[in-house]
PDB file of C-alpha atoms and ligand atoms in Angstrom:
ATOM      1  CA  MET A   1      31.961   7.031 -11.832  1.00 46.00           C
ATOM      2  CA  ALA A   2      32.393   4.361  -9.200  1.00 48.00           C
ATOM      3  CA  ILE A   3      31.713   0.916 -10.640  1.00 52.00           C
ATOM      4  CA  LYS A   4      29.161   0.275  -7.870  1.00 54.00           C
ATOM      5  CA  ASN A   5      26.990   3.077  -9.262  1.00 69.00           C
ATOM      6  CA  ASN A   6      26.879   1.643 -12.755  1.00 86.00           C
ATOM      7  CA  PRO A   7      23.166   0.742 -13.058  1.00 84.00           C
ATOM      8  CA  THR A   8      23.705  -2.314 -15.277  1.00 90.00           C
ATOM      9  CA  LYS A   9      26.349  -3.734 -12.947  1.00 92.00           C
ATOM     10  CA  LEU A  10      24.180  -2.964  -9.921  1.00 95.00           C
ATOM     11  CA  LYS A  11      21.234  -4.795 -11.449  1.00 95.00           C
ATOM     12  CA  ASN A  12      23.384  -7.775 -12.434  1.00 95.00           C
ATOM     13  CA  ASP A  13      24.907  -7.953  -8.951  1.00 97.00           C
ATOM     14  CA  ILE A  14      21.456  -7.823  -7.354  1.00 98.00           C
ATOM     15  CA  ARG A  15      20.099 -10.564  -9.622  1.00 97.00           C
ATOM     16  CA  PHE A  16      23.175 -12.706  -8.897  1.00 97.00           C
ATOM     17  CA  LEU A  17      22.816 -12.332  -5.130  1.00 98.00           C
ATOM     18  CA  LEU A  18      19.056 -12.942  -5.243  1.00 98.00           C
ATOM     19  CA  LYS A  19      19.798 -16.308  -6.808  1.00 97.00           C
ATOM     20  CA  GLU A  20      22.618 -17.080  -4.361  1.00 97.00           C
ATOM     21  CA  ARG A  21      20.401 -16.342  -1.361  1.00 98.00           C
ATOM     22  CA  ASN A  22      17.278 -18.090  -2.731  1.00 98.00           C
ATOM     23  CA  ALA A  23      15.567 -14.707  -2.540  1.00 98.00           C
ATOM     24  CA  ILE A  24      12.860 -12.887  -4.461  1.00 98.00           C
ATOM     25  CA  LEU A  25      12.481  -9.146  -4.874  1.00 98.00           C
ATOM     26  CA  LEU A  26       9.006  -7.711  -4.378  1.00 98.00           C
ATOM     27  CA  ALA A  27       8.228  -4.053  -5.116  1.00 97.00           C
ATOM     28  CA  HIS A  28       5.194  -1.988  -4.228  1.00 96.00           C
ATOM     29  CA  ASN A  29       3.439  -0.071  -7.007  1.00 96.00           C
ATOM     30  CA  TYR A  30       4.789   3.243  -5.605  1.00 97.00           C
ATOM     31  CA  GLN A  31       8.493   2.305  -5.699  1.00 98.00           C
ATOM     32  CA  ARG A  32      11.082   4.065  -7.884  1.00 97.00           C
ATOM     33  CA  ASP A  33      10.906   3.035 -11.573  1.00 96.00           C
ATOM     34  CA  GLU A  34      14.304   1.297 -11.466  1.00 96.00           C
ATOM     35  CA  VAL A  35      13.251  -0.760  -8.431  1.00 97.00           C
ATOM     36  CA  GLN A  36       9.994  -1.829 -10.099  1.00 97.00           C
ATOM     37  CA  GLU A  37      11.965  -2.648 -13.247  1.00 96.00           C
ATOM     38  CA  ILE A  38      14.246  -5.115 -11.475  1.00 97.00           C
ATOM     39  CA  ALA A  39      11.592  -6.663  -9.194  1.00 97.00           C
ATOM     40  CA  ASP A  40      10.337 -10.233  -9.636  1.00 97.00           C
ATOM     41  CA  VAL A  41       6.827  -9.058  -8.837  1.00 97.00           C
ATOM     42  CA  CYS A  42       5.223  -5.621  -8.429  1.00 96.00           C
ATOM     43  CA  GLY A  43       1.883  -5.144  -6.737  1.00 93.00           C
ATOM     44  CA  ASP A  44      -0.152  -3.760  -3.866  1.00 90.00           C
ATOM     45  CA  SER A  45       0.712  -4.422  -0.248  1.00 85.00           C
ATOM     46  CA  LEU A  46      -1.585  -7.357   0.357  1.00 83.00           C
ATOM     47  CA  GLY A  47      -1.048  -8.941  -3.070  1.00 88.00           C
ATOM     48  CA  LEU A  48       2.698  -8.881  -2.469  1.00 92.00           C
ATOM     49  CA  SER A  49       2.430 -10.608   0.910  1.00 86.00           C
ATOM     50  CA  GLN A  50       0.338 -13.304  -0.720  1.00 88.00           C
ATOM     51  CA  THR A  51       2.940 -13.680  -3.457  1.00 94.00           C
ATOM     52  CA  ALA A  52       5.564 -14.060  -0.737  1.00 94.00           C
ATOM     53  CA  ARG A  53       3.516 -16.742   0.985  1.00 91.00           C
ATOM     54  CA  LYS A  54       3.155 -18.803  -2.197  1.00 95.00           C
ATOM     55  CA  SER A  55       6.836 -18.460  -3.116  1.00 96.00           C
ATOM     56  CA  ASP A  56       9.468 -21.159  -2.487  1.00 97.00           C
ATOM     57  CA  ALA A  57      12.086 -18.488  -1.766  1.00 98.00           C
ATOM     58  CA  SER A  58      13.504 -18.457   1.739  1.00 97.00           C
ATOM     59  CA  VAL A  59      14.337 -14.733   1.634  1.00 98.00           C
ATOM     60  CA  ILE A  60      11.948 -11.940   0.665  1.00 98.00           C
ATOM     61  CA  VAL A  61      13.505  -8.601  -0.213  1.00 98.00           C
ATOM     62  CA  PHE A  62      10.563  -6.280   0.201  1.00 98.00           C
ATOM     63  CA  CYS A  63      10.689  -2.834  -1.394  1.00 98.00           C
ATOM     64  CA  GLY A  64       7.931  -0.813   0.186  1.00 98.00           C
ATOM     65  CA  VAL A  65       7.322   0.586   3.662  1.00 98.00           C
ATOM     66  CA  HIS A  66       7.668  -0.957   7.115  1.00 98.00           C
ATOM     67  CA  PHE A  67       4.084  -2.102   7.748  1.00 97.00           C
ATOM     68  CA  MET A  68       4.117  -3.971   4.423  1.00 96.00           C
ATOM     69  CA  ALA A  69       7.275  -5.886   5.366  1.00 97.00           C
ATOM     70  CA  GLU A  70       5.588  -6.667   8.675  1.00 97.00           C
ATOM     71  CA  SER A  71       2.604  -8.131   6.810  1.00 95.00           C
ATOM     72  CA  VAL A  72       4.987 -10.459   4.962  1.00 95.00           C
ATOM     73  CA  SER A  73       6.569 -11.475   8.267  1.00 96.00           C
ATOM     74  CA  ILE A  74       3.097 -12.109   9.749  1.00 96.00           C
ATOM     75  CA  LEU A  75       2.058 -14.345   6.855  1.00 95.00           C
ATOM     76  CA  CYS A  76       5.460 -15.990   6.271  1.00 95.00           C
ATOM     77  CA  PRO A  77       7.123 -16.532   9.685  1.00 96.00           C
ATOM     78  CA  ASP A  78       9.630 -19.029   8.275  1.00 96.00           C
ATOM     79  CA  LYS A  79      11.010 -16.642   5.676  1.00 97.00           C
ATOM     80  CA  THR A  80      13.640 -13.964   6.214  1.00 98.00           C
ATOM     81  CA  VAL A  81      12.097 -10.585   5.347  1.00 98.00           C
ATOM     82  CA  ILE A  82      14.471  -7.798   4.352  1.00 98.00           C
ATOM     83  CA  LEU A  83      13.360  -4.160   4.065  1.00 98.00           C
ATOM     84  CA  PRO A  84      16.383  -2.476   2.415  1.00 98.00           C
ATOM     85  CA  ARG A  85      15.630   0.791   4.258  1.00 98.00           C
ATOM     86  CA  LEU A  86      14.332   0.187   7.765  1.00 98.00           C
ATOM     87  CA  ASP A  87      13.532   3.897   8.056  1.00 98.00           C
ATOM     88  CA  ALA A  88      10.944   3.654   5.238  1.00 98.00           C
ATOM     89  CA  GLY A  89       7.811   4.060   7.321  1.00 98.00           C
ATOM     90  CA  CYS A  90       4.235   5.037   6.589  1.00 98.00           C
ATOM     91  CA  PRO A  91       3.297   8.269   8.405  1.00 98.00           C
ATOM     92  CA  MET A  92      -0.379   7.277   8.297  1.00 98.00           C
ATOM     93  CA  ALA A  93       0.261   3.852   9.877  1.00 98.00           C
ATOM     94  CA  ASP A  94       2.294   5.621  12.568  1.00 98.00           C
ATOM     95  CA  MET A  95      -0.598   7.976  13.430  1.00 98.00           C
ATOM     96  CA  ILE A  96      -2.129   5.353  15.740  1.00 98.00           C
ATOM     97  CA  THR A  97      -0.268   3.213  18.280  1.00 98.00           C
ATOM     98  CA  GLY A  98      -1.375   0.018  19.996  1.00 98.00           C
ATOM     99  CA  GLU A  99      -1.907   2.048  23.205  1.00 98.00           C
ATOM    100  CA  ASP A 100      -4.162   4.539  21.360  1.00 98.00           C
ATOM    101  CA  LEU A 101      -6.248   1.722  19.932  1.00 98.00           C
ATOM    102  CA  LYS A 102      -6.590  -0.066  23.272  1.00 98.00           C
ATOM    103  CA  LYS A 103      -8.088   3.154  24.724  1.00 98.00           C
ATOM    104  CA  GLU A 104     -10.542   3.475  21.805  1.00 98.00           C
ATOM    105  CA  LYS A 105     -11.505  -0.166  22.198  1.00 97.00           C
ATOM    106  CA  GLU A 106     -12.265   0.294  25.910  1.00 98.00           C
ATOM    107  CA  LYS A 107     -14.614   3.163  25.029  1.00 97.00           C
ATOM    108  CA  ARG A 108     -16.603   0.912  22.641  1.00 97.00           C
ATOM    109  CA  PRO A 109     -17.233  -2.509  24.167  1.00 96.00           C
ATOM    110  CA  GLY A 110     -18.524  -4.994  21.593  1.00 95.00           C
ATOM    111  CA  VAL A 111     -17.780  -2.731  18.600  1.00 98.00           C
ATOM    112  CA  PRO A 112     -15.595  -4.563  16.060  1.00 98.00           C
ATOM    113  CA  ILE A 113     -12.368  -2.875  14.985  1.00 98.00           C
ATOM    114  CA  VAL A 114     -11.468  -2.882  11.302  1.00 98.00           C
ATOM    115  CA  ALA A 115      -7.808  -2.133  10.616  1.00 98.00           C
ATOM    116  CA  TYR A 116      -6.776  -0.948   7.166  1.00 97.00           C
ATOM    117  CA  VAL A 117      -3.668  -2.890   6.121  1.00 96.00           C
ATOM    118  CA  ASN A 118      -1.754   0.386   6.462  1.00 97.00           C
ATOM    119  CA  THR A 119      -1.288  -0.206  10.209  1.00 98.00           C
ATOM    120  CA  THR A 120       1.510  -1.569  12.362  1.00 98.00           C
ATOM    121  CA  ALA A 121       1.455  -5.253  13.339  1.00 98.00           C
ATOM    122  CA  GLU A 122       0.743  -4.154  16.907  1.00 98.00           C
ATOM    123  CA  VAL A 123      -2.437  -2.349  15.814  1.00 98.00           C
ATOM    124  CA  LYS A 124      -3.525  -5.294  13.639  1.00 98.00           C
ATOM    125  CA  ALA A 125      -3.081  -7.574  16.671  1.00 98.00           C
ATOM    126  CA  ILE A 126      -5.628  -5.535  18.660  1.00 98.00           C
ATOM    127  CA  SER A 127      -8.103  -5.401  15.746  1.00 98.00           C
ATOM    128  CA  ASP A 128     -10.829  -7.881  14.835  1.00 98.00           C
ATOM    129  CA  ILE A 129     -10.332  -7.870  11.075  1.00 98.00           C
ATOM    130  CA  CYS A 130      -8.182  -6.154   8.450  1.00 97.00           C
ATOM    131  CA  CYS A 131      -9.225  -4.595   5.150  1.00 96.00           C
ATOM    132  CA  THR A 132      -7.594  -3.139   2.058  1.00 93.00           C
ATOM    133  CA  SER A 133      -8.775  -0.203   0.001  1.00 91.00           C
ATOM    134  CA  ALA A 134     -10.145  -2.776  -2.470  1.00 89.00           C
ATOM    135  CA  ASN A 135     -12.329  -4.756  -0.047  1.00 92.00           C
ATOM    136  CA  ALA A 136     -13.097  -2.292   2.782  1.00 94.00           C
ATOM    137  CA  VAL A 137     -16.854  -2.023   2.049  1.00 93.00           C
ATOM    138  CA  LYS A 138     -17.226  -5.802   1.810  1.00 93.00           C
ATOM    139  CA  VAL A 139     -15.285  -6.372   5.023  1.00 95.00           C
ATOM    140  CA  VAL A 140     -17.385  -3.830   6.938  1.00 97.00           C
ATOM    141  CA  ASN A 141     -20.643  -5.281   5.587  1.00 95.00           C
ATOM    142  CA  SER A 142     -19.493  -8.809   6.495  1.00 95.00           C
ATOM    143  CA  LEU A 143     -19.629  -7.930  10.209  1.00 96.00           C
ATOM    144  CA  GLU A 144     -22.767  -8.593  12.202  1.00 95.00           C
ATOM    145  CA  ALA A 145     -22.480  -5.558  14.479  1.00 96.00           C
ATOM    146  CA  GLU A 146     -24.429  -2.410  13.627  1.00 95.00           C
ATOM    147  CA  THR A 147     -21.519  -0.115  14.505  1.00 97.00           C
ATOM    148  CA  VAL A 148     -17.945  -0.532  13.287  1.00 98.00           C
ATOM    149  CA  TYR A 149     -14.761   1.327  14.316  1.00 98.00           C
ATOM    150  CA  MET A 150     -12.179   1.804  11.587  1.00 98.00           C
ATOM    151  CA  VAL A 151      -8.488   2.790  11.798  1.00 98.00           C
ATOM    152  CA  PRO A 152      -6.367   4.683  10.831  1.00 98.00           C
ATOM    153  CA  ASP A 153      -7.580   6.529   7.709  1.00 98.00           C
ATOM    154  CA  ARG A 154     -10.432   9.018   8.047  1.00 98.00           C
ATOM    155  CA  ASN A 155     -10.732   9.437   4.273  1.00 98.00           C
ATOM    156  CA  LEU A 156     -11.078   5.714   3.563  1.00 98.00           C
ATOM    157  CA  SER A 157     -13.469   5.443   6.530  1.00 98.00           C
ATOM    158  CA  MET A 158     -15.654   8.276   5.244  1.00 97.00           C
ATOM    159  CA  TYR A 159     -15.652   6.703   1.792  1.00 96.00           C
ATOM    160  CA  VAL A 160     -16.749   3.360   3.259  1.00 96.00           C
ATOM    161  CA  ALA A 161     -19.346   5.039   5.513  1.00 96.00           C
ATOM    162  CA  ARG A 162     -21.073   6.424   2.435  1.00 94.00           C
ATOM    163  CA  THR A 163     -21.521   2.978   0.889  1.00 89.00           C
ATOM    164  CA  ALA A 164     -21.573   0.425   3.725  1.00 92.00           C
ATOM    165  CA  LYS A 165     -24.778  -0.426   5.544  1.00 86.00           C
ATOM    166  CA  LYS A 166     -23.311   0.309   8.989  1.00 94.00           C
ATOM    167  CA  LYS A 167     -22.909   3.100  11.478  1.00 96.00           C
ATOM    168  CA  MET A 168     -19.227   3.973  11.358  1.00 97.00           C
ATOM    169  CA  GLU A 169     -16.759   5.663  13.677  1.00 98.00           C
ATOM    170  CA  TRP A 170     -13.070   6.136  12.903  1.00 98.00           C
ATOM    171  CA  TRP A 171      -9.612   7.328  13.966  1.00 98.00           C
ATOM    172  CA  ASP A 172      -8.641  10.715  12.578  1.00 98.00           C
ATOM    173  CA  GLY A 173      -5.553   9.638  10.613  1.00 98.00           C
ATOM    174  CA  PHE A 174      -4.705  10.418   7.006  1.00 98.00           C
ATOM    175  CA  CYS A 175      -2.098   9.847   4.332  1.00 98.00           C
ATOM    176  CA  PRO A 176      -0.077  13.075   4.007  1.00 98.00           C
ATOM    177  CA  THR A 177       0.614  12.318   0.334  1.00 98.00           C
ATOM    178  CA  HIS A 178      -3.001  11.791  -0.771  1.00 98.00           C
ATOM    179  CA  GLU A 179      -4.178  14.591   1.524  1.00 98.00           C
ATOM    180  CA  ARG A 180      -2.055  17.053  -0.498  1.00 98.00           C
ATOM    181  CA  LEU A 181      -4.270  16.586  -3.545  1.00 98.00           C
ATOM    182  CA  LYS A 182      -6.899  19.340  -3.595  1.00 98.00           C
ATOM    183  CA  PRO A 183     -10.074  19.667  -5.706  1.00 98.00           C
ATOM    184  CA  ALA A 184      -8.564  22.729  -7.448  1.00 98.00           C
ATOM    185  CA  ASP A 185      -5.678  20.548  -8.776  1.00 98.00           C
ATOM    186  CA  VAL A 186      -8.143  18.098 -10.298  1.00 98.00           C
ATOM    187  CA  LEU A 187     -10.324  20.853 -11.762  1.00 98.00           C
ATOM    188  CA  LYS A 188      -7.256  22.451 -13.360  1.00 98.00           C
ATOM    189  CA  CYS A 189      -6.284  19.140 -15.006  1.00 98.00           C
ATOM    190  CA  LYS A 190      -9.865  18.602 -16.176  1.00 97.00           C
ATOM    191  CA  GLU A 191      -9.985  22.088 -17.677  1.00 97.00           C
ATOM    192  CA  LYS A 192      -6.785  21.443 -19.653  1.00 97.00           C
ATOM    193  CA  ASN A 193      -7.973  17.940 -20.682  1.00 97.00           C
ATOM    194  CA  PRO A 194     -11.743  18.103 -21.138  1.00 96.00           C
ATOM    195  CA  ASP A 195     -11.992  14.546 -22.515  1.00 96.00           C
ATOM    196  CA  ALA A 196     -10.031  12.998 -19.652  1.00 98.00           C
ATOM    197  CA  ILE A 197     -11.524  10.904 -16.899  1.00 98.00           C
ATOM    198  CA  PHE A 198     -10.361  11.118 -13.299  1.00 98.00           C
ATOM    199  CA  VAL A 199      -9.520   8.085 -11.180  1.00 98.00           C
ATOM    200  CA  CYS A 200      -8.381   8.291  -7.547  1.00 98.00           C
ATOM    201  CA  HIS A 201      -7.469   6.265  -4.465  1.00 97.00           C
ATOM    202  CA  PRO A 202      -9.914   6.294  -1.509  1.00 97.00           C
ATOM    203  CA  GLU A 203      -7.159   7.774   0.688  1.00 98.00           C
ATOM    204  CA  CYS A 204      -7.903  11.097  -1.075  1.00 98.00           C
ATOM    205  CA  ARG A 205     -10.035  13.800   0.587  1.00 98.00           C
ATOM    206  CA  THR A 206     -13.809  13.431   0.249  1.00 98.00           C
ATOM    207  CA  GLU A 207     -14.002  16.595  -1.913  1.00 98.00           C
ATOM    208  CA  VAL A 208     -11.498  15.007  -4.324  1.00 98.00           C
ATOM    209  CA  ILE A 209     -13.334  11.666  -4.342  1.00 98.00           C
ATOM    210  CA  ASP A 210     -16.492  13.576  -5.261  1.00 98.00           C
ATOM    211  CA  LEU A 211     -14.815  14.637  -8.516  1.00 98.00           C
ATOM    212  CA  ALA A 212     -13.739  11.103  -9.491  1.00 98.00           C
ATOM    213  CA  ASP A 213     -15.198   8.976 -12.271  1.00 97.00           C
ATOM    214  CA  HIS A 214     -13.776   5.917 -10.539  1.00 96.00           C
ATOM    215  CA  VAL A 215     -12.374   5.279  -7.031  1.00 96.00           C
ATOM    216  CA  CYS A 216     -10.143   2.235  -6.503  1.00 93.00           C
ATOM    217  CA  SER A 217      -7.034   0.680  -4.974  1.00 91.00           C
ATOM    218  CA  THR A 218      -3.680   0.740  -6.775  1.00 92.00           C
ATOM    219  CA  SER A 219      -4.337  -2.710  -8.294  1.00 90.00           C
ATOM    220  CA  GLY A 220      -7.802  -1.553  -9.295  1.00 92.00           C
ATOM    221  CA  MET A 221      -6.214   1.291 -11.263  1.00 95.00           C
ATOM    222  CA  TYR A 222      -4.239  -1.053 -13.524  1.00 95.00           C
ATOM    223  CA  LYS A 223      -7.410  -2.978 -14.289  1.00 95.00           C
ATOM    224  CA  PHE A 224      -9.436   0.167 -14.855  1.00 96.00           C
ATOM    225  CA  ALA A 225      -6.785   1.730 -17.121  1.00 97.00           C
ATOM    226  CA  LYS A 226      -6.796  -1.349 -19.357  1.00 97.00           C
ATOM    227  CA  GLU A 227     -10.571  -1.581 -19.560  1.00 97.00           C
ATOM    228  CA  THR A 228     -11.610   2.049 -19.962  1.00 96.00           C
ATOM    229  CA  LYS A 229     -12.303   3.433 -23.433  1.00 96.00           C
ATOM    230  CA  ALA A 230     -10.981   6.831 -22.344  1.00 97.00           C
ATOM    231  CA  LYS A 231      -7.640   7.768 -23.888  1.00 97.00           C
ATOM    232  CA  THR A 232      -6.587  10.300 -21.258  1.00 98.00           C
ATOM    233  CA  ILE A 233      -6.673   9.495 -17.559  1.00 98.00           C
ATOM    234  CA  ILE A 234      -6.002  11.893 -14.699  1.00 98.00           C
ATOM    235  CA  VAL A 235      -4.493   9.892 -11.842  1.00 98.00           C
ATOM    236  CA  GLY A 236      -5.084  10.720  -8.168  1.00 98.00           C
ATOM    237  CA  THR A 237      -2.571   8.579  -6.325  1.00 98.00           C
ATOM    238  CA  GLU A 238       1.184   8.319  -5.702  1.00 98.00           C
ATOM    239  CA  MET A 239       3.276   8.988  -8.831  1.00 98.00           C
ATOM    240  CA  GLY A 240       5.059   5.599  -8.740  1.00 97.00           C
ATOM    241  CA  ILE A 241       1.955   4.024 -10.234  1.00 97.00           C
ATOM    242  CA  LEU A 242       2.624   5.785 -13.555  1.00 97.00           C
ATOM    243  CA  TYR A 243       5.561   3.490 -14.405  1.00 96.00           C
ATOM    244  CA  ARG A 244       3.404   0.423 -15.011  1.00 96.00           C
ATOM    245  CA  LEU A 245       0.310   2.316 -16.171  1.00 97.00           C
ATOM    246  CA  LYS A 246       2.327   3.796 -19.055  1.00 97.00           C
ATOM    247  CA  LYS A 247       4.134   0.540 -19.790  1.00 96.00           C
ATOM    248  CA  GLU A 248       0.937  -1.514 -19.929  1.00 96.00           C
ATOM    249  CA  ASN A 249      -1.088   1.087 -21.875  1.00 98.00           C
ATOM    250  CA  PRO A 250       1.213   2.691 -24.459  1.00 97.00           C
ATOM    251  CA  ASP A 251      -1.786   4.032 -26.422  1.00 97.00           C
ATOM    252  CA  LYS A 252      -3.135   6.016 -23.435  1.00 98.00           C
ATOM    253  CA  LYS A 253      -2.052   9.240 -21.753  1.00 98.00           C
ATOM    254  CA  PHE A 254      -1.745   9.433 -17.953  1.00 98.00           C
ATOM    255  CA  ILE A 255      -1.661  12.754 -16.144  1.00 98.00           C
ATOM    256  CA  LEU A 256      -0.677  12.976 -12.486  1.00 98.00           C
ATOM    257  CA  ALA A 257      -3.361  15.144 -10.831  1.00 98.00           C
ATOM    258  CA  SER A 258      -0.713  17.039  -8.831  1.00 98.00           C
ATOM    259  CA  LYS A 259       3.099  17.146  -8.758  1.00 97.00           C
ATOM    260  CA  SER A 260       2.842  16.838  -4.965  1.00 97.00           C
ATOM    261  CA  LEU A 261       1.649  13.224  -5.168  1.00 98.00           C
ATOM    262  CA  ILE A 262       4.995  11.795  -4.048  1.00 98.00           C
ATOM    263  CA  CYS A 263       5.389   9.670  -0.933  1.00 98.00           C
ATOM    264  CA  PRO A 264       8.984  10.360   0.253  1.00 98.00           C
ATOM    265  CA  ASN A 265       9.080   7.099   2.205  1.00 98.00           C
ATOM    266  CA  MET A 266       8.213   5.082  -0.882  1.00 98.00           C
ATOM    267  CA  LYS A 267      11.158   6.676  -2.700  1.00 98.00           C
ATOM    268  CA  LEU A 268      13.827   5.875  -0.095  1.00 98.00           C
ATOM    269  CA  ILE A 269      14.944   2.470  -1.357  1.00 98.00           C
ATOM    270  CA  THR A 270      17.626   2.626  -4.052  1.00 97.00           C
ATOM    271  CA  LEU A 271      19.323  -0.150  -6.020  1.00 97.00           C
ATOM    272  CA  GLU A 272      22.417   0.434  -3.849  1.00 97.00           C
ATOM    273  CA  ASP A 273      20.356  -0.218  -0.698  1.00 98.00           C
ATOM    274  CA  ILE A 274      19.016  -3.469  -2.160  1.00 98.00           C
ATOM    275  CA  LEU A 275      22.488  -4.681  -3.069  1.00 98.00           C
ATOM    276  CA  GLU A 276      23.960  -3.768   0.320  1.00 98.00           C
ATOM    277  CA  ALA A 277      21.106  -5.451   2.207  1.00 98.00           C
ATOM    278  CA  LEU A 278      21.573  -8.613   0.147  1.00 98.00           C
ATOM    279  CA  GLU A 279      25.339  -8.584   0.721  1.00 98.00           C
ATOM    280  CA  LYS A 280      25.026  -8.136   4.473  1.00 98.00           C
ATOM    281  CA  MET A 281      21.716  -9.993   4.922  1.00 98.00           C
ATOM    282  CA  ASP A 282      20.708  -7.350   7.451  1.00 97.00           C
ATOM    283  CA  ARG A 283      17.712  -4.899   7.755  1.00 98.00           C
ATOM    284  CA  ILE A 284      15.493  -7.791   8.754  1.00 98.00           C
ATOM    285  CA  VAL A 285      11.866  -7.253   9.794  1.00 98.00           C
ATOM    286  CA  LYS A 286      10.547  -9.913  12.175  1.00 98.00           C
ATOM    287  CA  VAL A 287       7.238  -9.617  14.012  1.00 98.00           C
ATOM    288  CA  PRO A 288       7.422 -11.304  17.463  1.00 98.00           C
ATOM    289  CA  GLU A 289       5.107 -14.314  17.888  1.00 98.00           C
ATOM    290  CA  GLU A 290       2.923 -12.716  20.586  1.00 98.00           C
ATOM    291  CA  ILE A 291       1.977  -9.975  18.090  1.00 98.00           C
ATOM    292  CA  ARG A 292       2.157 -12.078  14.938  1.00 98.00           C
ATOM    293  CA  ILE A 293      -0.461 -14.655  15.985  1.00 98.00           C
ATOM    294  CA  PRO A 294      -3.312 -12.184  16.773  1.00 98.00           C
ATOM    295  CA  ALA A 295      -2.324  -9.966  13.825  1.00 98.00           C
ATOM    296  CA  LYS A 296      -2.493 -12.991  11.511  1.00 97.00           C
ATOM    297  CA  ARG A 297      -5.948 -13.801  12.864  1.00 98.00           C
ATOM    298  CA  ALA A 298      -7.163 -10.346  11.733  1.00 97.00           C
ATOM    299  CA  LEU A 299      -5.572 -10.792   8.291  1.00 95.00           C
ATOM    300  CA  ASP A 300      -6.912 -14.350   7.894  1.00 94.00           C
ATOM    301  CA  ARG A 301     -10.385 -13.211   8.836  1.00 96.00           C
ATOM    302  CA  MET A 302     -10.248 -10.647   6.042  1.00 94.00           C
ATOM    303  CA  LEU A 303      -9.117 -13.291   3.544  1.00 90.00           C
ATOM    304  CA  GLU A 304     -12.189 -15.357   4.436  1.00 90.00           C
ATOM    305  CA  VAL A 305     -14.530 -12.574   3.253  1.00 89.00           C
ATOM    306  CA  PRO A 306     -15.751 -13.687  -0.173  1.00 79.00           C
ATOM    307  CA  ARG A 307     -14.553 -11.643  -3.149  1.00 72.00           C
ATOM    308  CA  ASP A 308     -16.721 -10.570  -6.112  1.00 62.00           C
TER     309      ASP A 308
HETATM  310  P1  13P B   1      -2.150  -0.537  -1.478  1.00 77.39           P
HETATM  311  O1  13P B   1      -2.815  -1.195  -0.311  1.00 77.39           O
HETATM  312  O2  13P B   1      -3.054  -0.354  -2.658  1.00 77.39           O
HETATM  313  O3  13P B   1      -0.887  -1.212  -1.802  1.00 77.39           O
HETATM  314  O4  13P B   1      -1.783   0.958  -1.041  1.00 77.39           O
HETATM  315  C1  13P B   1      -0.935   1.146   0.001  1.00 77.39           C
HETATM  316  C2  13P B   1      -0.697   2.566   0.215  1.00 77.39           C
HETATM  317  O5  13P B   1       0.239   2.912   0.878  1.00 77.39           O
HETATM  318  C3  13P B   1      -1.613   3.515  -0.351  1.00 77.39           C
HETATM  319  O6  13P B   1      -1.184   4.802  -0.095  1.00 77.39           O
HETATM  320 FE1  SF4 B   2       1.638   5.666   3.772  1.00 77.39          FE
HETATM  321 FE2  SF4 B   2       0.507   7.440   2.176  1.00 77.39          FE
HETATM  322 FE3  SF4 B   2       2.984   6.693   1.716  1.00 77.39          FE
HETATM  323 FE4  SF4 B   2       0.948   5.002   1.295  1.00 77.39          FE
HETATM  324  S1  SF4 B   2       1.378   6.885   0.193  1.00 77.39           S
HETATM  325  S2  SF4 B   2       2.898   4.544   2.314  1.00 77.39           S
HETATM  326  S3  SF4 B   2      -0.416   5.607   2.959  1.00 77.39           S
HETATM  327  S4  SF4 B   2       2.237   7.786   3.517  1.00 77.39           S
END
């Protein structure tokens, strides 16, 4: 076996170079187990960009997908942001372009646009405010307008529309990974595990959400798993989340609601990619200032919405 593929050596080399470059390694909750294992911090997309902002590191190696690295670049313009695989995109974020959104905006004068963080920087720049799956209802309710337009996820939008006190319209995008989960998959798991509870992400189909005992963001799932008295939990989100759920709750059993809950883009980055990117200091994501400034305004506005 080539020495470069020896996992211990790879990890040591990465840690050495991270120190040399004054860099930190951030990994999204859906990354490969070995990437999460070596990361300085794991978390959700927004939490990680806030970690990056608070950090003294001058280089952020971001293991996630492209829009997430863009969010770090928007919030931390003075830091070098490396995405070890530039082809790791989010198909849902790519379902709406800036041009598409401009056309929708023209059709709805005065209607505020709420952009889920799973959007490109260009789309954020055209939007009035951002939201995450954790604060979407609060963000929508914080707006004065009676009607709100939300992009890009129809499932999250429909979920919010059921709870928020607003008239809602939305773009017809979806996450192909969460969309694959069908009610029949959940019912099968429930039948096999009658005492289990079911928790899912709001990117799931409405019919799946209707079967859930709890609906929350990826960070919300870690909190819920710790607090619930249930010993068996059926999980309706991307399989990468199981790594930490199992590690943090060794007394509980986690069942992935369907084997199809894998986001191929989230699995692209390998330890080899991280090492190579650190050696070459390439694969840099940098949002141009004319997009960064308005996109930051939408993110900042979201951060001003009070939390619980
Ligand atoms: P988070 O915002 O919880 O990190 O989720 C991002 C995502 O891609 C969900 O599919
Ligand atoms: Fe995008 Fe879905 Fe993958 Fe998340 S899981 S990065 S929303 S495709």
